[in-house]
mmCIF file of N, CA and C in Angstrom:
data_model
loop_
_atom_site.group_PDB
_atom_site.id
_atom_site.type_symbol
_atom_site.label_atom_id
_atom_site.label_comp_id
_atom_site.label_asym_id
_atom_site.label_seq_id
_atom_site.Cartn_x
_atom_site.Cartn_y
_atom_site.Cartn_z
ATOM 1 N N MET A 1230 3.235 -36.021 42.265
ATOM 2 C CA MET A 1230 3.771 -35.183 43.321
ATOM 3 C C MET A 1230 2.850 -33.983 43.502
ATOM 4 N N GLU A 1231 2.543 -33.682 44.741
ATOM 5 C CA GLU A 1231 1.635 -32.569 45.035
ATOM 6 C C GLU A 1231 2.334 -31.230 44.898
ATOM 7 N N ASN A 1232 1.533 -30.208 44.709
ATOM 8 C CA ASN A 1232 2.060 -28.855 44.618
ATOM 9 C C ASN A 1232 2.495 -28.392 46.004
ATOM 10 N N GLN A 1233 3.780 -28.026 46.154
ATOM 11 C CA GLN A 1233 4.292 -27.593 47.454
ATOM 12 C C GLN A 1233 3.894 -26.144 47.728
ATOM 13 N N THR A 1234 3.529 -25.885 48.958
ATOM 14 C CA THR A 1234 3.244 -24.516 49.378
ATOM 15 C C THR A 1234 4.130 -24.187 50.575
ATOM 16 N N PHE A 1235 4.576 -22.949 50.626
ATOM 17 C CA PHE A 1235 5.408 -22.496 51.725
ATOM 18 C C PHE A 1235 4.535 -21.907 52.820
ATOM 19 N N VAL A 1236 5.077 -21.873 54.026
ATOM 20 C CA VAL A 1236 4.330 -21.346 55.159
ATOM 21 C C VAL A 1236 4.170 -19.833 55.016
ATOM 22 N N PHE A 1237 5.247 -19.152 54.592
ATOM 23 C CA PHE A 1237 5.242 -17.704 54.459
ATOM 24 C C PHE A 1237 5.383 -17.300 53.001
ATOM 25 N N GLU A 1238 5.118 -16.017 52.767
ATOM 26 C CA GLU A 1238 5.345 -15.459 51.435
ATOM 27 C C GLU A 1238 6.750 -14.889 51.364
ATOM 28 N N LYS A 1239 7.113 -14.410 50.172
ATOM 29 C CA LYS A 1239 8.464 -13.881 49.965
ATOM 30 C C LYS A 1239 8.748 -12.700 50.880
ATOM 31 N N LYS A 1240 7.773 -11.810 51.093
ATOM 32 C CA LYS A 1240 8.015 -10.634 51.934
ATOM 33 C C LYS A 1240 8.263 -11.038 53.383
ATOM 34 N N ASN A 1241 7.625 -12.116 53.851
ATOM 35 C CA ASN A 1241 7.873 -12.606 55.203
ATOM 36 C C ASN A 1241 9.317 -13.098 55.352
ATOM 37 N N TYR A 1242 9.770 -13.854 54.366
ATOM 38 C CA TYR A 1242 11.142 -14.350 54.423
ATOM 39 C C TYR A 1242 12.151 -13.209 54.343
ATOM 40 N N MET A 1243 11.854 -12.206 53.535
ATOM 41 C CA MET A 1243 12.764 -11.060 53.442
ATOM 42 C C MET A 1243 12.817 -10.307 54.776
ATOM 43 N N MET A 1244 11.675 -10.173 55.441
ATOM 44 C CA MET A 1244 11.661 -9.519 56.746
ATOM 45 C C MET A 1244 12.391 -10.357 57.786
ATOM 46 N N LEU A 1245 12.257 -11.679 57.719
ATOM 47 C CA LEU A 1245 12.994 -12.547 58.632
ATOM 48 C C LEU A 1245 14.501 -12.391 58.447
ATOM 49 N N ILE A 1246 14.941 -12.347 57.206
ATOM 50 C CA ILE A 1246 16.369 -12.161 56.925
ATOM 51 C C ILE A 1246 16.826 -10.783 57.406
ATOM 52 N N GLY A 1247 16.010 -9.764 57.187
ATOM 53 C CA GLY A 1247 16.354 -8.423 57.661
ATOM 54 C C GLY A 1247 16.477 -8.352 59.169
ATOM 55 N N GLY A 1248 15.586 -9.027 59.881
ATOM 56 C CA GLY A 1248 15.660 -9.062 61.341
ATOM 57 C C GLY A 1248 16.908 -9.767 61.825
ATOM 58 N N ILE A 1249 17.267 -10.846 61.166
ATOM 59 C CA ILE A 1249 18.481 -11.571 61.544
ATOM 60 C C ILE A 1249 19.712 -10.707 61.295
ATOM 61 N N VAL A 1250 19.726 -10.000 60.177
ATOM 62 C CA VAL A 1250 20.860 -9.114 59.870
ATOM 63 C C VAL A 1250 20.983 -8.024 60.937
ATOM 64 N N LEU A 1251 19.862 -7.424 61.339
ATOM 65 C CA LEU A 1251 19.915 -6.398 62.387
ATOM 66 C C LEU A 1251 20.446 -6.961 63.698
ATOM 67 N N MET A 1252 20.023 -8.156 64.058
ATOM 68 C CA MET A 1252 20.505 -8.756 65.297
ATOM 69 C C MET A 1252 21.997 -9.065 65.221
ATOM 70 N N VAL A 1253 22.458 -9.554 64.084
ATOM 71 C CA VAL A 1253 23.889 -9.835 63.921
ATOM 72 C C VAL A 1253 24.701 -8.550 64.027
ATOM 73 N N ILE A 1254 24.216 -7.468 63.409
ATOM 74 C CA ILE A 1254 24.899 -6.172 63.516
ATOM 75 C C ILE A 1254 24.960 -5.734 64.975
ATOM 76 N N GLY A 1255 23.865 -5.906 65.705
ATOM 77 C CA GLY A 1255 23.844 -5.546 67.121
ATOM 78 C C GLY A 1255 24.851 -6.333 67.933
ATOM 79 N N TYR A 1256 24.941 -7.629 67.687
ATOM 80 C CA TYR A 1256 25.904 -8.449 68.424
ATOM 81 C C TYR A 1256 27.345 -8.090 68.053
ATOM 82 N N ILE A 1257 27.580 -7.758 66.799
ATOM 83 C CA ILE A 1257 28.921 -7.332 66.392
ATOM 84 C C ILE A 1257 29.287 -6.020 67.067
ATOM 85 N N LEU A 1258 28.335 -5.072 67.120
ATOM 86 C CA LEU A 1258 28.603 -3.799 67.787
ATOM 87 C C LEU A 1258 28.861 -3.983 69.284
ATOM 88 N N MET A 1259 28.253 -5.002 69.882
ATOM 89 C CA MET A 1259 28.397 -5.219 71.312
ATOM 90 C C MET A 1259 29.712 -5.924 71.654
ATOM 91 N N SER A 1260 30.337 -6.573 70.707
ATOM 92 C CA SER A 1260 31.527 -7.368 71.003
ATOM 93 C C SER A 1260 32.751 -6.487 71.221
ATOM 94 N N GLY A 1261 33.761 -7.073 71.827
ATOM 95 C CA GLY A 1261 35.032 -6.382 72.052
ATOM 96 C C GLY A 1261 35.013 -5.521 73.289
ATOM 97 N N GLY A 1262 36.029 -4.677 73.415
ATOM 98 C CA GLY A 1262 36.110 -3.750 74.533
ATOM 99 C C GLY A 1262 36.780 -4.307 75.758
ATOM 100 N N GLY A 1263 37.240 -5.530 75.676
ATOM 101 C CA GLY A 1263 37.910 -6.127 76.821
ATOM 102 C C GLY A 1263 39.361 -5.677 76.906
ATOM 103 N N SER A 1264 40.015 -6.105 77.933
ATOM 104 C CA SER A 1264 41.417 -5.775 78.128
ATOM 105 C C SER A 1264 42.243 -7.050 78.072
ATOM 106 N N ASP A 1265 43.429 -6.956 77.494
ATOM 107 C CA ASP A 1265 44.307 -8.121 77.437
ATOM 108 C C ASP A 1265 44.865 -8.459 78.817
ATOM 109 N N ASP A 1266 45.062 -7.431 79.632
ATOM 110 C CA ASP A 1266 45.581 -7.618 80.984
ATOM 111 C C ASP A 1266 44.423 -7.564 81.973
ATOM 112 N N PRO A 1267 44.160 -8.628 82.748
ATOM 113 C CA PRO A 1267 43.016 -8.613 83.668
ATOM 114 C C PRO A 1267 43.157 -7.609 84.810
ATOM 115 N N ASN A 1268 44.353 -7.076 85.021
ATOM 116 C CA ASN A 1268 44.560 -6.097 86.088
ATOM 117 C C ASN A 1268 44.309 -4.665 85.630
ATOM 118 N N VAL A 1269 44.063 -4.470 84.339
ATOM 119 C CA VAL A 1269 43.851 -3.130 83.788
ATOM 120 C C VAL A 1269 42.394 -3.004 83.365
ATOM 121 N N PHE A 1270 41.735 -1.958 83.841
ATOM 122 C CA PHE A 1270 40.328 -1.717 83.495
ATOM 123 C C PHE A 1270 40.253 -0.920 82.206
ATOM 124 N N ASN A 1271 39.411 -1.350 81.296
ATOM 125 C CA ASN A 1271 39.209 -0.653 80.034
ATOM 126 C C ASN A 1271 37.809 -0.046 80.041
ATOM 127 N N PRO A 1272 37.687 1.285 80.152
ATOM 128 C CA PRO A 1272 36.351 1.904 80.198
ATOM 129 C C PRO A 1272 35.593 1.848 78.869
ATOM 130 N N GLU A 1273 36.222 1.332 77.826
ATOM 131 C CA GLU A 1273 35.579 1.243 76.520
ATOM 132 C C GLU A 1273 34.386 0.279 76.545
ATOM 133 N N ILE A 1274 34.298 -0.590 77.540
ATOM 134 C CA ILE A 1274 33.161 -1.512 77.610
ATOM 135 C C ILE A 1274 31.860 -0.775 77.915
ATOM 136 N N PHE A 1275 31.960 0.446 78.419
ATOM 137 C CA PHE A 1275 30.775 1.239 78.725
ATOM 138 C C PHE A 1275 30.524 2.322 77.684
ATOM 139 N N SER A 1276 30.928 2.099 76.438
ATOM 140 C CA SER A 1276 30.734 3.106 75.396
ATOM 141 C C SER A 1276 29.267 3.155 74.961
ATOM 142 N N PHE A 1277 28.900 4.236 74.323
ATOM 143 C CA PHE A 1277 27.531 4.422 73.811
ATOM 144 C C PHE A 1277 27.144 3.289 72.872
ATOM 145 N N THR A 1278 28.085 2.869 72.050
ATOM 146 C CA THR A 1278 27.793 1.820 71.068
ATOM 147 C C THR A 1278 27.405 0.510 71.750
ATOM 148 N N ARG A 1279 28.117 0.143 72.799
ATOM 149 C CA ARG A 1279 27.857 -1.138 73.459
ATOM 150 C C ARG A 1279 26.680 -1.087 74.414
ATOM 151 N N ILE A 1280 26.431 0.053 75.029
ATOM 152 C CA ILE A 1280 25.376 0.157 76.039
ATOM 153 C C ILE A 1280 24.024 0.524 75.435
ATOM 154 N N ILE A 1281 24.003 1.387 74.446
ATOM 155 C CA ILE A 1281 22.741 1.906 73.902
ATOM 156 C C ILE A 1281 22.459 1.387 72.487
ATOM 157 N N LEU A 1282 23.387 1.588 71.585
ATOM 158 C CA LEU A 1282 23.139 1.331 70.168
ATOM 159 C C LEU A 1282 22.963 -0.163 69.858
ATOM 160 N N ALA A 1283 23.846 -0.995 70.359
ATOM 161 C CA ALA A 1283 23.770 -2.432 70.067
ATOM 162 C C ALA A 1283 22.473 -3.066 70.574
ATOM 163 N N PRO A 1284 22.034 -2.797 71.817
ATOM 164 C CA PRO A 1284 20.748 -3.372 72.245
ATOM 165 C C PRO A 1284 19.559 -2.877 71.428
ATOM 166 N N ILE A 1285 19.621 -1.641 70.943
ATOM 167 C CA ILE A 1285 18.532 -1.133 70.094
ATOM 168 C C ILE A 1285 18.463 -1.939 68.802
ATOM 169 N N PHE A 1286 19.619 -2.227 68.204
ATOM 170 C CA PHE A 1286 19.644 -3.038 66.987
ATOM 171 C C PHE A 1286 19.089 -4.436 67.259
ATOM 172 N N ILE A 1287 19.471 -5.029 68.377
ATOM 173 C CA ILE A 1287 19.016 -6.382 68.695
ATOM 174 C C ILE A 1287 17.511 -6.408 68.943
ATOM 175 N N LEU A 1288 17.007 -5.455 69.710
ATOM 176 C CA LEU A 1288 15.558 -5.411 69.968
ATOM 177 C C LEU A 1288 14.768 -5.118 68.699
ATOM 178 N N ALA A 1289 15.283 -4.242 67.854
ATOM 179 C CA ALA A 1289 14.602 -3.963 66.585
ATOM 180 C C ALA A 1289 14.557 -5.224 65.719
ATOM 181 N N GLY A 1290 15.648 -5.960 65.695
ATOM 182 C CA GLY A 1290 15.672 -7.218 64.942
ATOM 183 C C GLY A 1290 14.667 -8.217 65.477
ATOM 184 N N LEU A 1291 14.566 -8.319 66.792
ATOM 185 C CA LEU A 1291 13.591 -9.235 67.386
ATOM 186 C C LEU A 1291 12.157 -8.805 67.076
ATOM 187 N N LEU A 1292 11.894 -7.514 67.136
ATOM 188 C CA LEU A 1292 10.545 -7.026 66.806
ATOM 189 C C LEU A 1292 10.195 -7.297 65.348
ATOM 190 N N ILE A 1293 11.161 -7.116 64.463
ATOM 191 C CA ILE A 1293 10.919 -7.403 63.045
ATOM 192 C C ILE A 1293 10.657 -8.894 62.857
ATOM 193 N N GLU A 1294 11.382 -9.743 63.590
ATOM 194 C CA GLU A 1294 11.160 -11.188 63.499
ATOM 195 C C GLU A 1294 9.729 -11.551 63.917
ATOM 196 N N VAL A 1295 9.287 -11.001 65.041
ATOM 197 C CA VAL A 1295 7.929 -11.284 65.524
ATOM 198 C C VAL A 1295 6.900 -10.778 64.521
ATOM 199 N N PHE A 1296 7.108 -9.570 64.008
ATOM 200 C CA PHE A 1296 6.177 -9.019 63.030
ATOM 201 C C PHE A 1296 6.144 -9.859 61.754
ATOM 202 N N ALA A 1297 7.314 -10.318 61.303
ATOM 203 C CA ALA A 1297 7.390 -11.124 60.079
ATOM 204 C C ALA A 1297 6.659 -12.451 60.250
ATOM 205 N N ILE A 1298 6.684 -12.996 61.457
ATOM 206 C CA ILE A 1298 5.989 -14.260 61.700
ATOM 207 C C ILE A 1298 4.482 -14.024 61.811
ATOM 208 N N MET A 1299 4.077 -12.915 62.405
ATOM 209 C CA MET A 1299 2.654 -12.672 62.661
ATOM 210 C C MET A 1299 1.884 -12.117 61.472
ATOM 211 N N VAL A 1300 2.569 -11.386 60.592
ATOM 212 C CA VAL A 1300 1.849 -10.742 59.487
ATOM 213 C C VAL A 1300 1.293 -11.814 58.549
ATOM 214 N N LYS A 1301 0.075 -11.599 58.134
ATOM 215 C CA LYS A 1301 -0.608 -12.574 57.292
ATOM 216 C C LYS A 1301 -0.501 -12.176 55.829
ATOM 217 N N GLY A 1302 -0.354 -13.161 54.975
ATOM 218 C CA GLY A 1302 -0.251 -12.916 53.545
ATOM 219 C C GLY A 1302 -1.611 -12.682 52.901
ATOM 220 N N LYS A 1303 -1.627 -12.801 51.610
ATOM 221 C CA LYS A 1303 -2.861 -12.551 50.849
ATOM 222 C C LYS A 1303 -3.939 -13.564 51.159
#
């Protein structure tokens, strides 16, 4: 049996996991804010967390993912 080699190093995989965690946090922050009654408007959907903070987390996670894939090992 040949010696197996991985595509990435441990730090790449850790960065990939970190990026995924950031994106999941962003999607969790973006969820909710709806109304049970369709005739009632809930202004909570336009909160700072859903409009500004959650997309920042998602974009940061995506940037970390791209960086983790592009960075070269030893």
